[in-house]
Amino acid sequence: MANASHCATCFETLTADLEDRDALGFEQVQDLWGRYELYQKSKQKASGVGNQHSEDGEELEGDEGAAEGLEEDDGLDIIHAEPERRPATRSTLQIPCISRLQAVSPASASSLSSTSSSLSTTSSSAALNGNSKSSSNSSFFSFGRSKQPSPAVPKVEEHPLFITWNTISQRTGNKNLRGCIGTFDSQELSSGLGSYALTAAFNDSRFPPIGASELYSLSCSVTLLMNFTTCSSPFDWTLGVHGIKISFSHHNRRYGSTYLPDVATEQGWTKEDTLASLMKKAGWSGRSREWREVFEKGKGTVVRYEGSKATLKWDEWARWREWMRSVATT
């Protein structure tokens, strides 16, 4: 199942690339995020505050979909078989020395001082000061070589996946799609999350590459895809539950595209609306009411699937980084 630590991995990979430094690995992020959650729970228990959920379950994906192969259209997610990279652009987000984190147990973490419950744009920006790959290597590598025991790392899953970046207006709270790319090929999360986080951030041709100045306004969503089933008819799927992937032939040309599970309900579409829209987004130029003819002639298939989604905002990720700073300096 997708969770906030998967999104944290994407944020870590993106900021590291922008800074031209080595990123914490997937397993390290999972370990540290688990410790952070234990710390948060112990802090809440000590203060008598109810459990707070760290994820924003709401996500705007109404303009998202995907095209087969490398095809794209306005409002489509992009599916890449091999993630691309673009030259790194240096930013200034400081990564703390964390070589001592491995020695901190969940029990001792509960005694650490609390970090701020929220980070403003100003405080996030204030954390920006220079750090390069060469200057950060020692702390990252010493962390990796620490001989202190750490919690067991769950077995790495494999899933088809999509990474979505949105910017959130601090004034209105509105979300705007900033990049969304995924794949239907199963990926080991240890490598796939980071690879597609960068591809969605830098190589979605609908948008310019994400820059360091946008970090504080970002939210990241990870959607893991599962339970693929070929539909017995174009309507053999459930709104709000299934995403659908269509493929069809028209005038000797092959078309294909997909919508993630949330898209149709967020747009208020019926199943017929969704199928007609999806065909047009794949590049089909026919009239909406003619979509049935393509499938009735046996030239189209619909595959339904389910998705597990998690979302994390920049300020939530920054609080985790601040916690790491406090542990590293304690």
mmCIF file of C-alpha atoms in Angstrom:
data_model
loop_
_atom_site.group_PDB
_atom_site.id
_atom_site.type_symbol
_atom_site.label_atom_id
_atom_site.label_comp_id
_atom_site.label_asym_id
_atom_site.label_seq_id
_atom_site.Cartn_x
_atom_site.Cartn_y
_atom_site.Cartn_z
ATOM 1 C CA MET A 1 0.000 0.000 0.000
ATOM 2 C CA ALA A 2 1.177 3.506 -0.774
ATOM 3 C CA ASN A 3 2.119 5.551 2.288
ATOM 4 C CA ALA A 4 3.653 8.882 3.270
ATOM 5 C CA SER A 5 7.179 7.462 3.404
ATOM 6 C CA HIS A 6 6.941 6.688 -0.319
ATOM 7 C CA CYS A 7 6.189 10.346 -0.965
ATOM 8 C CA ALA A 8 9.041 11.330 1.376
ATOM 9 C CA THR A 9 11.371 9.242 -0.794
ATOM 10 C CA CYS A 10 10.252 11.233 -3.832
ATOM 11 C CA PHE A 11 10.848 14.554 -2.047
ATOM 12 C CA GLU A 12 14.291 13.404 -0.872
ATOM 13 C CA THR A 13 15.256 12.337 -4.398
ATOM 14 C CA LEU A 14 14.046 15.576 -5.959
ATOM 15 C CA THR A 15 15.752 17.917 -3.492
ATOM 16 C CA ALA A 16 18.984 15.919 -3.676
ATOM 17 C CA ASP A 17 18.990 16.167 -7.463
ATOM 18 C CA LEU A 18 18.393 19.918 -7.339
ATOM 19 C CA GLU A 19 21.273 20.243 -4.870
ATOM 20 C CA ASP A 20 23.647 17.971 -6.797
ATOM 21 C CA ARG A 21 24.203 15.729 -3.783
ATOM 22 C CA ASP A 22 23.671 12.092 -2.863
ATOM 23 C CA ALA A 23 20.143 11.284 -1.721
ATOM 24 C CA LEU A 24 19.241 9.053 1.175
ATOM 25 C CA GLY A 25 18.306 5.618 -0.138
ATOM 26 C CA PHE A 26 14.814 4.172 -0.095
ATOM 27 C CA GLU A 27 15.547 1.895 2.869
ATOM 28 C CA GLN A 28 17.080 4.759 4.848
ATOM 29 C CA VAL A 29 14.046 6.967 4.283
ATOM 30 C CA GLN A 30 11.691 4.160 5.311
ATOM 31 C CA ASP A 31 13.701 3.570 8.490
ATOM 32 C CA LEU A 32 13.881 7.245 9.434
ATOM 33 C CA TRP A 33 10.245 7.911 8.604
ATOM 34 C CA GLY A 34 9.223 4.993 10.808
ATOM 35 C CA ARG A 35 11.258 6.439 13.683
ATOM 36 C CA TYR A 36 9.714 9.841 13.115
ATOM 37 C CA GLU A 37 6.203 8.399 13.273
ATOM 38 C CA LEU A 38 7.060 6.650 16.566
ATOM 39 C CA TYR A 39 8.375 9.951 17.901
ATOM 40 C CA GLN A 40 5.202 11.758 16.825
ATOM 41 C CA LYS A 41 2.985 9.134 18.453
ATOM 42 C CA SER A 42 4.927 9.231 21.718
ATOM 43 C CA LYS A 43 4.791 13.046 21.722
ATOM 44 C CA GLN A 44 1.028 12.994 21.144
ATOM 45 C CA LYS A 45 0.516 10.407 23.847
ATOM 46 C CA ALA A 46 2.553 12.469 26.308
ATOM 47 C CA SER A 47 0.569 15.609 25.516
ATOM 48 C CA GLY A 48 -2.796 13.849 25.445
ATOM 49 C CA VAL A 49 -3.427 14.877 21.824
ATOM 50 C CA GLY A 50 -5.309 12.497 19.572
ATOM 51 C CA ASN A 51 -3.548 10.813 16.715
ATOM 52 C CA GLN A 52 -3.012 13.176 13.828
ATOM 53 C CA HIS A 53 -2.939 11.897 10.297
ATOM 54 C CA SER A 54 0.029 13.228 8.350
ATOM 55 C CA GLU A 55 -1.322 12.672 4.868
ATOM 56 C CA ASP A 56 -3.609 14.881 2.811
ATOM 57 C CA GLY A 57 -6.090 12.439 1.383
ATOM 58 C CA GLU A 58 -7.493 14.908 -1.097
ATOM 59 C CA GLU A 59 -5.786 15.213 -4.447
ATOM 60 C CA LEU A 60 -6.705 17.035 -7.603
ATOM 61 C CA GLU A 61 -6.182 14.739 -10.554
ATOM 62 C CA GLY A 62 -8.999 15.851 -12.765
ATOM 63 C CA ASP A 63 -6.613 16.891 -15.505
ATOM 64 C CA GLU A 64 -4.599 13.708 -15.354
ATOM 65 C CA GLY A 65 -4.573 10.618 -17.522
ATOM 66 C CA ALA A 66 -1.936 8.744 -19.498
ATOM 67 C CA ALA A 67 -1.090 7.780 -23.035
ATOM 68 C CA GLU A 68 0.333 4.489 -24.221
ATOM 69 C CA GLY A 69 4.060 4.426 -24.854
ATOM 70 C CA LEU A 70 5.378 7.945 -25.011
ATOM 71 C CA GLU A 71 2.274 9.608 -26.458
ATOM 72 C CA GLU A 72 0.814 12.588 -24.650
ATOM 73 C CA ASP A 73 -1.997 15.057 -24.911
ATOM 74 C CA ASP A 74 -3.213 17.948 -22.798
ATOM 75 C CA GLY A 75 -4.409 16.523 -19.492
ATOM 76 C CA LEU A 76 -2.712 13.158 -19.938
ATOM 77 C CA ASP A 77 -0.252 11.549 -17.602
ATOM 78 C CA ILE A 78 2.769 10.220 -19.461
ATOM 79 C CA ILE A 79 3.878 6.609 -19.301
ATOM 80 C CA HIS A 80 7.612 5.990 -19.623
ATOM 81 C CA ALA A 81 9.225 2.583 -19.845
ATOM 82 C CA GLU A 82 12.637 4.050 -18.983
ATOM 83 C CA PRO A 83 12.753 7.152 -16.782
ATOM 84 C CA GLU A 84 14.764 10.059 -18.152
ATOM 85 C CA ARG A 85 17.105 12.393 -16.271
ATOM 86 C CA ARG A 86 17.937 16.003 -16.864
ATOM 87 C CA PRO A 87 21.105 17.782 -15.792
ATOM 88 C CA ALA A 88 20.967 18.678 -12.105
ATOM 89 C CA THR A 89 20.447 22.291 -11.137
ATOM 90 C CA ARG A 90 22.033 23.316 -7.855
ATOM 91 C CA SER A 91 19.734 24.681 -5.173
ATOM 92 C CA THR A 92 20.408 25.609 -1.584
ATOM 93 C CA LEU A 93 18.372 23.338 0.687
ATOM 94 C CA GLN A 94 20.707 22.228 3.471
ATOM 95 C CA ILE A 95 20.728 18.550 4.356
ATOM 96 C CA PRO A 96 21.679 18.004 7.997
ATOM 97 C CA CYS A 97 24.407 15.733 9.261
ATOM 98 C CA ILE A 98 22.567 12.560 10.200
ATOM 99 C CA SER A 99 25.379 10.121 10.929
ATOM 100 C CA ARG A 100 24.208 9.913 14.555
ATOM 101 C CA LEU A 101 20.619 9.014 13.741
ATOM 102 C CA GLN A 102 21.324 5.307 13.537
ATOM 103 C CA ALA A 103 22.207 5.272 17.240
ATOM 104 C CA VAL A 104 18.890 6.824 18.298
ATOM 105 C CA SER A 105 16.208 4.377 19.379
ATOM 106 C CA PRO A 106 12.479 5.062 19.142
ATOM 107 C CA ALA A 107 12.345 5.206 22.940
ATOM 108 C CA SER A 108 14.996 7.884 23.237
ATOM 109 C CA ALA A 109 13.484 9.780 20.326
ATOM 110 C CA SER A 110 10.386 10.419 22.416
ATOM 111 C CA SER A 111 12.408 12.610 24.768
ATOM 112 C CA LEU A 112 13.625 14.927 22.047
ATOM 113 C CA SER A 113 12.285 18.449 21.898
ATOM 114 C CA SER A 114 9.350 19.074 19.594
ATOM 115 C CA THR A 115 9.840 20.815 16.277
ATOM 116 C CA SER A 116 7.418 23.410 14.961
ATOM 117 C CA SER A 117 4.002 22.047 14.044
ATOM 118 C CA SER A 118 4.005 24.006 10.827
ATOM 119 C CA LEU A 119 6.515 25.654 8.533
ATOM 120 C CA SER A 120 5.740 28.919 6.776
ATOM 121 C CA THR A 121 7.162 29.843 3.429
ATOM 122 C CA THR A 122 9.601 32.105 5.252
ATOM 123 C CA SER A 123 10.805 29.409 7.631
ATOM 124 C CA SER A 124 11.118 26.895 4.798
ATOM 125 C CA SER A 125 13.106 29.375 2.774
ATOM 126 C CA ALA A 126 15.265 30.178 5.777
ATOM 127 C CA ALA A 127 16.406 26.565 5.784
ATOM 128 C CA LEU A 128 17.942 27.131 2.382
ATOM 129 C CA ASN A 129 21.690 27.459 2.534
ATOM 130 C CA GLY A 130 24.412 25.916 0.412
ATOM 131 C CA ASN A 131 25.486 22.291 0.420
ATOM 132 C CA SER A 132 27.171 20.247 -2.307
ATOM 133 C CA LYS A 133 27.590 16.582 -3.034
ATOM 134 C CA SER A 134 31.234 16.616 -1.978
ATOM 135 C CA SER A 135 30.506 18.283 1.365
ATOM 136 C CA SER A 136 27.623 15.937 2.244
ATOM 137 C CA ASN A 137 29.105 12.577 1.263
ATOM 138 C CA SER A 138 30.769 11.882 4.608
ATOM 139 C CA SER A 139 27.582 12.170 6.645
ATOM 140 C CA PHE A 140 25.517 10.106 4.225
ATOM 141 C CA PHE A 141 28.128 7.368 3.923
ATOM 142 C CA SER A 142 28.811 7.261 7.660
ATOM 143 C CA PHE A 143 25.075 6.794 8.167
ATOM 144 C CA GLY A 144 25.098 3.864 5.779
ATOM 145 C CA ARG A 145 28.109 2.267 7.517
ATOM 146 C CA SER A 146 26.823 2.670 11.071
ATOM 147 C CA LYS A 147 26.972 -0.625 12.953
ATOM 148 C CA GLN A 148 24.171 0.267 15.331
ATOM 149 C CA PRO A 149 21.106 -1.995 14.956
ATOM 150 C CA SER A 150 18.105 -0.543 13.191
ATOM 151 C CA PRO A 151 14.485 -1.640 12.788
ATOM 152 C CA ALA A 152 13.866 -4.331 10.196
ATOM 153 C CA VAL A 153 13.115 -2.976 6.739
ATOM 154 C CA PRO A 154 9.962 -4.393 5.096
ATOM 155 C CA LYS A 155 10.400 -6.427 1.950
ATOM 156 C CA VAL A 156 10.553 -4.175 -1.086
ATOM 157 C CA GLU A 157 7.350 -4.290 -3.124
ATOM 158 C CA GLU A 158 6.988 -4.150 -6.879
ATOM 159 C CA HIS A 159 4.147 -2.231 -8.507
ATOM 160 C CA PRO A 160 3.266 -0.248 -11.586
ATOM 161 C CA LEU A 161 3.183 3.322 -10.318
ATOM 162 C CA PHE A 162 2.473 6.982 -11.030
ATOM 163 C CA ILE A 163 4.135 9.999 -9.405
ATOM 164 C CA THR A 164 2.190 13.270 -9.362
ATOM 165 C CA TRP A 165 3.609 16.677 -8.430
ATOM 166 C CA ASN A 166 1.222 19.537 -7.696
ATOM 167 C CA THR A 167 1.835 23.083 -6.566
ATOM 168 C CA ILE A 168 -0.441 24.445 -3.840
ATOM 169 C CA SER A 169 -1.273 28.133 -3.654
ATOM 170 C CA GLN A 170 -0.573 29.468 -0.162
ATOM 171 C CA ARG A 171 -3.214 32.142 -0.688
ATOM 172 C CA THR A 172 -6.102 30.042 -1.973
ATOM 173 C CA GLY A 173 -5.043 26.443 -1.306
ATOM 174 C CA ASN A 174 -5.761 25.573 -4.945
ATOM 175 C CA LYS A 175 -3.748 22.770 -6.523
ATOM 176 C CA ASN A 176 -2.235 22.879 -9.979
ATOM 177 C CA LEU A 177 -0.764 19.902 -11.765
ATOM 178 C CA ARG A 178 3.004 20.308 -12.146
ATOM 179 C CA GLY A 179 3.963 16.924 -13.528
ATOM 180 C CA CYS A 180 2.619 13.371 -13.625
ATOM 181 C CA ILE A 181 4.360 10.396 -15.187
ATOM 182 C CA GLY A 182 4.093 6.679 -14.539
ATOM 183 C CA THR A 183 4.434 3.189 -15.918
ATOM 184 C CA PHE A 184 2.401 -0.010 -16.143
ATOM 185 C CA ASP A 185 5.578 -2.078 -15.821
ATOM 186 C CA SER A 186 6.160 -3.294 -12.267
ATOM 187 C CA GLN A 187 8.925 -1.367 -10.520
ATOM 188 C CA GLU A 188 10.849 -2.156 -7.360
ATOM 189 C CA LEU A 189 9.908 0.735 -5.114
ATOM 190 C CA SER A 190 13.531 1.096 -4.012
ATOM 191 C CA SER A 191 14.420 2.318 -7.508
ATOM 192 C CA GLY A 192 11.123 3.134 -9.219
ATOM 193 C CA LEU A 193 9.950 5.826 -6.804
ATOM 194 C CA GLY A 194 13.089 7.928 -7.183
ATOM 195 C CA SER A 195 13.373 7.430 -10.923
ATOM 196 C CA TYR A 196 9.805 8.419 -11.679
ATOM 197 C CA ALA A 197 9.856 11.247 -9.128
ATOM 198 C CA LEU A 198 12.598 12.873 -11.203
ATOM 199 C CA THR A 199 10.981 12.019 -14.526
ATOM 200 C CA ALA A 200 7.664 13.539 -13.440
ATOM 201 C CA ALA A 201 9.432 16.625 -12.078
ATOM 202 C CA PHE A 202 11.791 17.277 -14.989
ATOM 203 C CA ASN A 203 10.569 15.446 -18.089
ATOM 204 C CA ASP A 204 6.824 16.009 -18.329
ATOM 205 C CA SER A 205 6.832 17.872 -21.644
ATOM 206 C CA ARG A 206 3.664 19.778 -20.723
ATOM 207 C CA PHE A 207 5.549 21.777 -18.117
ATOM 208 C CA PRO A 208 8.972 23.354 -17.584
ATOM 209 C CA PRO A 209 11.219 21.444 -15.151
ATOM 210 C CA ILE A 210 10.476 22.014 -11.483
ATOM 211 C CA GLY A 211 12.939 24.444 -9.907
ATOM 212 C CA ALA A 212 14.273 24.879 -6.379
ATOM 213 C CA SER A 213 12.161 27.995 -5.829
ATOM 214 C CA GLU A 214 8.991 25.880 -6.146
ATOM 215 C CA LEU A 215 9.879 23.282 -3.533
ATOM 216 C CA TYR A 216 7.989 24.907 -0.655
ATOM 217 C CA SER A 217 4.731 24.897 -2.654
ATOM 218 C CA LEU A 218 4.851 21.251 -3.785
ATOM 219 C CA SER A 219 2.815 18.237 -2.835
ATOM 220 C CA CYS A 220 3.673 14.739 -3.999
ATOM 221 C CA SER A 221 1.276 11.859 -4.630
ATOM 222 C CA VAL A 222 2.302 8.247 -5.175
ATOM 223 C CA THR A 223 -0.243 5.886 -6.721
ATOM 224 C CA LEU A 224 0.583 2.183 -6.791
ATOM 225 C CA LEU A 225 -1.443 0.221 -9.344
ATOM 226 C CA MET A 226 -2.713 -3.320 -8.816
ATOM 227 C CA ASN A 227 -5.422 -5.883 -9.631
ATOM 228 C CA PHE A 228 -5.480 -5.504 -13.412
ATOM 229 C CA THR A 229 -8.460 -7.238 -15.036
ATOM 230 C CA THR A 230 -9.618 -7.284 -18.658
ATOM 231 C CA CYS A 231 -13.208 -6.052 -18.705
ATOM 232 C CA SER A 232 -15.957 -8.172 -20.233
ATOM 233 C CA SER A 233 -17.521 -4.990 -21.631
ATOM 234 C CA PRO A 234 -16.576 -1.280 -21.794
ATOM 235 C CA PHE A 235 -18.740 -0.701 -18.698
ATOM 236 C CA ASP A 236 -17.367 -3.557 -16.575
ATOM 237 C CA TRP A 237 -15.741 -1.278 -13.992
ATOM 238 C CA THR A 238 -16.801 0.879 -11.042
ATOM 239 C CA LEU A 239 -16.614 4.669 -10.859
ATOM 240 C CA GLY A 240 -14.429 5.837 -7.995
ATOM 241 C CA VAL A 241 -12.906 2.381 -7.513
ATOM 242 C CA HIS A 242 -11.193 1.523 -10.765
ATOM 243 C CA GLY A 243 -8.848 3.278 -13.085
ATOM 244 C CA ILE A 244 -9.194 2.170 -16.693
ATOM 245 C CA LYS A 245 -6.705 1.623 -19.480
ATOM 246 C CA ILE A 246 -8.094 1.436 -23.012
ATOM 247 C CA SER A 247 -6.528 0.320 -26.269
ATOM 248 C CA PHE A 248 -8.223 0.316 -29.653
ATOM 249 C CA SER A 249 -7.676 0.466 -33.403
ATOM 250 C CA HIS A 250 -9.185 3.021 -35.762
ATOM 251 C CA HIS A 251 -8.298 3.474 -39.437
ATOM 252 C CA ASN A 252 -5.327 1.117 -39.024
ATOM 253 C CA ARG A 253 -3.855 3.118 -36.161
ATOM 254 C CA ARG A 254 -3.452 1.952 -32.570
ATOM 255 C CA TYR A 255 -4.476 4.160 -29.670
ATOM 256 C CA GLY A 256 -4.224 3.814 -25.903
ATOM 257 C CA SER A 257 -4.577 5.882 -22.746
ATOM 258 C CA THR A 258 -5.532 5.666 -19.087
ATOM 259 C CA TYR A 259 -7.215 7.543 -16.275
ATOM 260 C CA LEU A 260 -6.300 6.940 -12.655
ATOM 261 C CA PRO A 261 -9.162 5.886 -10.321
ATOM 262 C CA ASP A 262 -9.948 9.372 -8.979
ATOM 263 C CA VAL A 263 -10.279 11.185 -12.290
ATOM 264 C CA ALA A 264 -13.817 10.319 -13.385
ATOM 265 C CA THR A 265 -15.485 11.059 -10.036
ATOM 266 C CA GLU A 266 -13.568 14.312 -9.565
ATOM 267 C CA GLN A 267 -14.790 15.451 -12.961
ATOM 268 C CA GLY A 268 -18.354 14.290 -12.309
ATOM 269 C CA TRP A 269 -18.314 12.030 -15.371
ATOM 270 C CA THR A 270 -20.466 9.022 -16.153
ATOM 271 C CA LYS A 271 -18.823 5.877 -17.481
ATOM 272 C CA GLU A 272 -19.763 6.868 -21.017
ATOM 273 C CA ASP A 273 -18.329 10.366 -20.513
ATOM 274 C CA THR A 274 -15.114 8.824 -19.205
ATOM 275 C CA LEU A 275 -14.677 6.442 -22.124
ATOM 276 C CA ALA A 276 -15.387 9.106 -24.735
ATOM 277 C CA SER A 277 -12.999 11.547 -23.064
ATOM 278 C CA LEU A 278 -10.324 8.896 -22.714
ATOM 279 C CA MET A 279 -10.519 8.024 -26.414
ATOM 280 C CA LYS A 280 -10.151 11.671 -27.393
ATOM 281 C CA LYS A 281 -7.213 12.090 -25.053
ATOM 282 C CA ALA A 282 -5.593 9.119 -26.740
ATOM 283 C CA GLY A 283 -5.734 11.069 -30.004
ATOM 284 C CA TRP A 284 -8.950 9.734 -31.509
ATOM 285 C CA SER A 285 -10.660 12.401 -33.621
ATOM 286 C CA GLY A 286 -14.138 10.900 -33.883
ATOM 287 C CA ARG A 287 -17.314 12.372 -32.422
ATOM 288 C CA SER A 288 -18.038 11.520 -28.796
ATOM 289 C CA ARG A 289 -21.231 9.614 -29.541
ATOM 290 C CA GLU A 290 -19.370 7.373 -32.011
ATOM 291 C CA TRP A 291 -17.062 5.833 -29.403
ATOM 292 C CA ARG A 292 -19.319 2.776 -29.078
ATOM 293 C CA GLU A 293 -18.852 1.846 -32.723
ATOM 294 C CA VAL A 294 -15.143 1.275 -32.212
ATOM 295 C CA PHE A 295 -15.705 -1.173 -29.357
ATOM 296 C CA GLU A 296 -18.751 -2.846 -30.921
ATOM 297 C CA LYS A 297 -16.604 -3.777 -33.903
ATOM 298 C CA GLY A 298 -14.283 -5.663 -31.580
ATOM 299 C CA LYS A 299 -11.386 -3.279 -32.078
ATOM 300 C CA GLY A 300 -11.128 -2.054 -28.493
ATOM 301 C CA THR A 301 -10.407 -3.446 -25.034
ATOM 302 C CA VAL A 302 -10.751 -1.985 -21.551
ATOM 303 C CA VAL A 303 -8.587 -3.059 -18.626
ATOM 304 C CA ARG A 304 -9.604 -1.992 -15.142
ATOM 305 C CA TYR A 305 -7.249 -1.654 -12.192
ATOM 306 C CA GLU A 306 -7.172 -0.350 -8.645
ATOM 307 C CA GLY A 307 -4.819 2.163 -7.091
ATOM 308 C CA SER A 308 -3.409 2.764 -3.619
ATOM 309 C CA LYS A 309 -2.595 6.443 -3.185
ATOM 310 C CA ALA A 310 -0.689 8.527 -0.644
ATOM 311 C CA THR A 311 -0.018 12.275 -0.605
ATOM 312 C CA LEU A 312 2.515 14.374 1.276
ATOM 313 C CA LYS A 313 2.955 18.150 1.286
ATOM 314 C CA TRP A 314 6.264 19.993 1.402
ATOM 315 C CA ASP A 315 5.734 21.369 4.910
ATOM 316 C CA GLU A 316 5.028 17.879 6.247
ATOM 317 C CA TRP A 317 8.229 16.607 4.653
ATOM 318 C CA ALA A 318 10.153 19.658 5.979
ATOM 319 C CA ARG A 319 8.990 18.892 9.544
ATOM 320 C CA TRP A 320 10.491 15.430 9.142
ATOM 321 C CA ARG A 321 13.773 17.018 8.022
ATOM 322 C CA GLU A 322 13.691 19.357 11.009
ATOM 323 C CA TRP A 323 13.223 16.350 13.280
ATOM 324 C CA MET A 324 16.308 14.778 11.727
ATOM 325 C CA ARG A 325 18.246 17.977 12.417
ATOM 326 C CA SER A 326 17.192 17.920 16.057
ATOM 327 C CA VAL A 327 18.220 14.271 16.435
ATOM 328 C CA ALA A 328 21.543 14.822 14.682
ATOM 329 C CA THR A 329 22.464 17.726 16.949
ATOM 330 C CA THR A 330 21.196 16.259 20.232
#
